[in-house]
mmCIF file of C-alpha atoms in Angstrom:
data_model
loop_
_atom_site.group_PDB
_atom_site.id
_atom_site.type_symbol
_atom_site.label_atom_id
_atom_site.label_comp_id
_atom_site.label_asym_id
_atom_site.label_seq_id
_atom_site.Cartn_x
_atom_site.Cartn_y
_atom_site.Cartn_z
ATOM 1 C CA UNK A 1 124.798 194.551 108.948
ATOM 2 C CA UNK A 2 121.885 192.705 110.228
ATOM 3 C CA UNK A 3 123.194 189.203 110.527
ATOM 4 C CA UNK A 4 126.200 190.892 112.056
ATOM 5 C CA UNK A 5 124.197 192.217 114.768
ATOM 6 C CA UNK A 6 122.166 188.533 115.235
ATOM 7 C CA UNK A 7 125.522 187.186 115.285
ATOM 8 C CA UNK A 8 126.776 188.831 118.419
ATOM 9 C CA UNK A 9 123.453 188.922 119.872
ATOM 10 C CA UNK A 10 123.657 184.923 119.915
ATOM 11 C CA UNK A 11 127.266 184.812 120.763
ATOM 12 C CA UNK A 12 125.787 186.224 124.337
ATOM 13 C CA UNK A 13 122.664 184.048 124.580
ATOM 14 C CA UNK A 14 123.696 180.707 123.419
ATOM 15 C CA UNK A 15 126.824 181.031 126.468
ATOM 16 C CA UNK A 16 124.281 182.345 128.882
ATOM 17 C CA UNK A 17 121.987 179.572 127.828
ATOM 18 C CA UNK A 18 124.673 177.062 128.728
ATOM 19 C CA UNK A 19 126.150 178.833 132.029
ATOM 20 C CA UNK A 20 122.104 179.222 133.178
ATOM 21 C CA UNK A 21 121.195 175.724 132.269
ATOM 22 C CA UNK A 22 124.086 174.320 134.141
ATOM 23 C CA UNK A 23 123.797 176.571 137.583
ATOM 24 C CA UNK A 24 120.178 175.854 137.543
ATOM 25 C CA UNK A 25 120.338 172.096 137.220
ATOM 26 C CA UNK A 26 123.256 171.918 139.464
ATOM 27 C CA UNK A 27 120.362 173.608 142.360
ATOM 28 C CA UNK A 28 117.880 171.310 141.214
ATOM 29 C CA UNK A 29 118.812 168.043 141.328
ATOM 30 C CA UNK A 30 115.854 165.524 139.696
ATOM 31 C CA UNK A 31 113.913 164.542 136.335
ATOM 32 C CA UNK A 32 112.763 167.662 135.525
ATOM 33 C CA UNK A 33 114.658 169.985 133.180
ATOM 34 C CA UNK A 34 114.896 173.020 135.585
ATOM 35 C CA UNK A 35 117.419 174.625 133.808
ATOM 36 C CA UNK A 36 116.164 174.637 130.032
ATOM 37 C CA UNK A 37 112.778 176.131 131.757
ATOM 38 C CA UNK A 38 114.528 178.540 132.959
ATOM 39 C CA UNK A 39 115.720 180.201 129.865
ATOM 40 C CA UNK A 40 113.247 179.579 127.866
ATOM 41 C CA UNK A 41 110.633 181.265 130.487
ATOM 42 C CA UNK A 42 112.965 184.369 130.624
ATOM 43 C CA UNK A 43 113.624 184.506 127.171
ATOM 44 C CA UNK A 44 109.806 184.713 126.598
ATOM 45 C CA UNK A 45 109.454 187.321 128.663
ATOM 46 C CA UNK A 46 112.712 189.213 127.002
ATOM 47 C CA UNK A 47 110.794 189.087 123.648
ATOM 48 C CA UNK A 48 107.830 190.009 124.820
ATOM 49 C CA UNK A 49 109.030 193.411 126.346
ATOM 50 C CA UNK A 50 111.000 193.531 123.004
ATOM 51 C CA UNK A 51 107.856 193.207 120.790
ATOM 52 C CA UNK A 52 105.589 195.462 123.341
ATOM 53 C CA UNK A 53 108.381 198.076 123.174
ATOM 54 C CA UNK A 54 108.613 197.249 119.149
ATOM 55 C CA UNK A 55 106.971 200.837 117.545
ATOM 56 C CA UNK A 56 109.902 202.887 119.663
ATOM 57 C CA UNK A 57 113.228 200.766 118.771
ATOM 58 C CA UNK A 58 114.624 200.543 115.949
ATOM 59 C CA UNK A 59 114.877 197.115 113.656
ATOM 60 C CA UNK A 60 118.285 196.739 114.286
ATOM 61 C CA UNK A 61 117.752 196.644 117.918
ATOM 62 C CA UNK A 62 114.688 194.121 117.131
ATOM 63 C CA UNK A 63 117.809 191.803 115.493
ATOM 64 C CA UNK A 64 120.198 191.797 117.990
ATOM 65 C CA UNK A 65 117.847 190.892 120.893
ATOM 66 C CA UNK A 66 115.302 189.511 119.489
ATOM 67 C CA UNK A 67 116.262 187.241 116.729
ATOM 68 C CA UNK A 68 120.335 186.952 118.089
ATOM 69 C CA UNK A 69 120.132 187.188 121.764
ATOM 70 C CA UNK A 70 116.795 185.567 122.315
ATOM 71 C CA UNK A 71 116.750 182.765 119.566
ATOM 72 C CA UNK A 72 120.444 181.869 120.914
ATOM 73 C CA UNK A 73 118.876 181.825 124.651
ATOM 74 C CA UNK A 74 115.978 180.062 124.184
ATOM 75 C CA UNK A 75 115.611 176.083 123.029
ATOM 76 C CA UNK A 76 112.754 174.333 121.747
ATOM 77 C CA UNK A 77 114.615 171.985 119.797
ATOM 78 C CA UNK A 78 116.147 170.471 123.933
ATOM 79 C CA UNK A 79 112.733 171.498 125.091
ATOM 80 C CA UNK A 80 111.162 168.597 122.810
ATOM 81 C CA UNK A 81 114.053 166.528 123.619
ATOM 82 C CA UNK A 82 114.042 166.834 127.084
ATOM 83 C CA UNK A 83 110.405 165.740 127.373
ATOM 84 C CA UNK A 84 110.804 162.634 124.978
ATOM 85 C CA UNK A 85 113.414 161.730 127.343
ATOM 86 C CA UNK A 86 111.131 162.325 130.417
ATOM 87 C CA UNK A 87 108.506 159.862 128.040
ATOM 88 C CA UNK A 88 111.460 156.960 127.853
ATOM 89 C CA UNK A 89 111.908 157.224 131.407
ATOM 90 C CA UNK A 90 108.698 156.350 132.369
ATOM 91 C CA UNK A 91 108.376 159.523 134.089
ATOM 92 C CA UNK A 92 105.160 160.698 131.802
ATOM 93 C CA UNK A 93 103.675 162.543 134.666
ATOM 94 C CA UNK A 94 106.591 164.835 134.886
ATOM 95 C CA UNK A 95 106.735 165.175 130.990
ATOM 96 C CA UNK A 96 102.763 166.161 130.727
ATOM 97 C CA UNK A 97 103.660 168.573 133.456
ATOM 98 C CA UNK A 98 106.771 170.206 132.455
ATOM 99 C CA UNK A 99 105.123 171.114 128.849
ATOM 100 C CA UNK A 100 102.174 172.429 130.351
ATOM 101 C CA UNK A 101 103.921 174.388 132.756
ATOM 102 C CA UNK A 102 106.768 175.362 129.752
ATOM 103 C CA UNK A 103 104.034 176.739 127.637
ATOM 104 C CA UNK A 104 101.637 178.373 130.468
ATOM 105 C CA UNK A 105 104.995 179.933 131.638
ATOM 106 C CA UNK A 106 106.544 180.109 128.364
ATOM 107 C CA UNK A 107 102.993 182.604 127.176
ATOM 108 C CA UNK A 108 102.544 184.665 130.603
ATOM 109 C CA UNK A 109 105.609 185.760 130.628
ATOM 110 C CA UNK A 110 105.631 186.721 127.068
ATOM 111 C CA UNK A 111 102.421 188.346 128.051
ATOM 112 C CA UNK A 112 103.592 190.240 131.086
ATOM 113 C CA UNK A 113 107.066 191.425 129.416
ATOM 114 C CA UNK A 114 104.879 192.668 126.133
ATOM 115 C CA UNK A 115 102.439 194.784 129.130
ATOM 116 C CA UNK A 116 105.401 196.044 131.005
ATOM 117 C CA UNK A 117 107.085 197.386 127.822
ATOM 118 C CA UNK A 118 103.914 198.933 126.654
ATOM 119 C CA UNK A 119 103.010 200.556 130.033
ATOM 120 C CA UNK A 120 106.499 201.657 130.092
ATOM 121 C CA UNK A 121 106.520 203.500 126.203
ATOM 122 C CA UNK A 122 102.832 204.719 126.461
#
C-alpha cells in the first residue's frame, strides 16, 4: 500500500515539476535555472512543514507527500546538472551563486515550513 501511495504522490509532483519549471523559465529569460529553483525551494519548504507536523500524521500521509509528492517535485540530480552547465558556459559566477542561493534557500525554507507546522500542531 505504501509504494501505491508514493506512486500517485509522484504522478502529481513530477507533472507539476515540469509545468512549474517551464512557466517559470518562460518569465525568466537568462543563465540561471529559475525554474528548477523554484521547485526545489518550495518543495523544501513542503517537507519541512511535513516533518514539523510529523508526530500528528500518520506514515502513510508521510509517503504520499513526502517521499511521492516531494521526491517527484524536487531535483537534485538537474540541480547538479544545471550548474555544471552554468561551469561549461563560462558563467562560474552565476553557478557559485545559484548553489549558494539553492542551498541557503533550499535550508530556510525547510526551516520555516518545519516552524510553521510545529507552531501550527503545538
Amino acid at each position: 500500500m505504501t509504494a501505491l501511495l508514493v506512486v500517485l504522490g509522484a504522478a502529481v509532483g513530477a507533472p507539476l515539476r515540469y509545468l512549474v519549471d517551464r512557466a517559470v523559465q518562460a518569465r525568466h529569460r537568462g543563465l540561471v535555472p529559475w525554474g528548477t529553483f523554484a521547485v526545489n525551494v518550495v518543495g523544501s519548504l513542503v517537507l519541512g512543514a511535513l516533518a514539523g507536523a510529523g508526530s500528528v500524521l500518520p506514515g502513510p500521509v508521510c509517503a504520499l507527500v513526502g517521499t511521492g509528492f516531494c521526491g517527484a517535485l524536487t531535483t537534485y540530480s538537474t540541480f547538479g546538472y544545471e550548474t555544471v552547465r552554468l561551469v561549461e558556459r563560462g558563467a562560474r559566477r552565476h553557478a557559485v551563486g545559484y548553489v549558494v542561493l539553492s542551498v541557503v534557500a533550499g535550508l530556510g525554507a525547510a526551516a520555516l515550513g518545519f516552524a510553521a507546522a510545529r507552531a501550527l500542531v503545538g
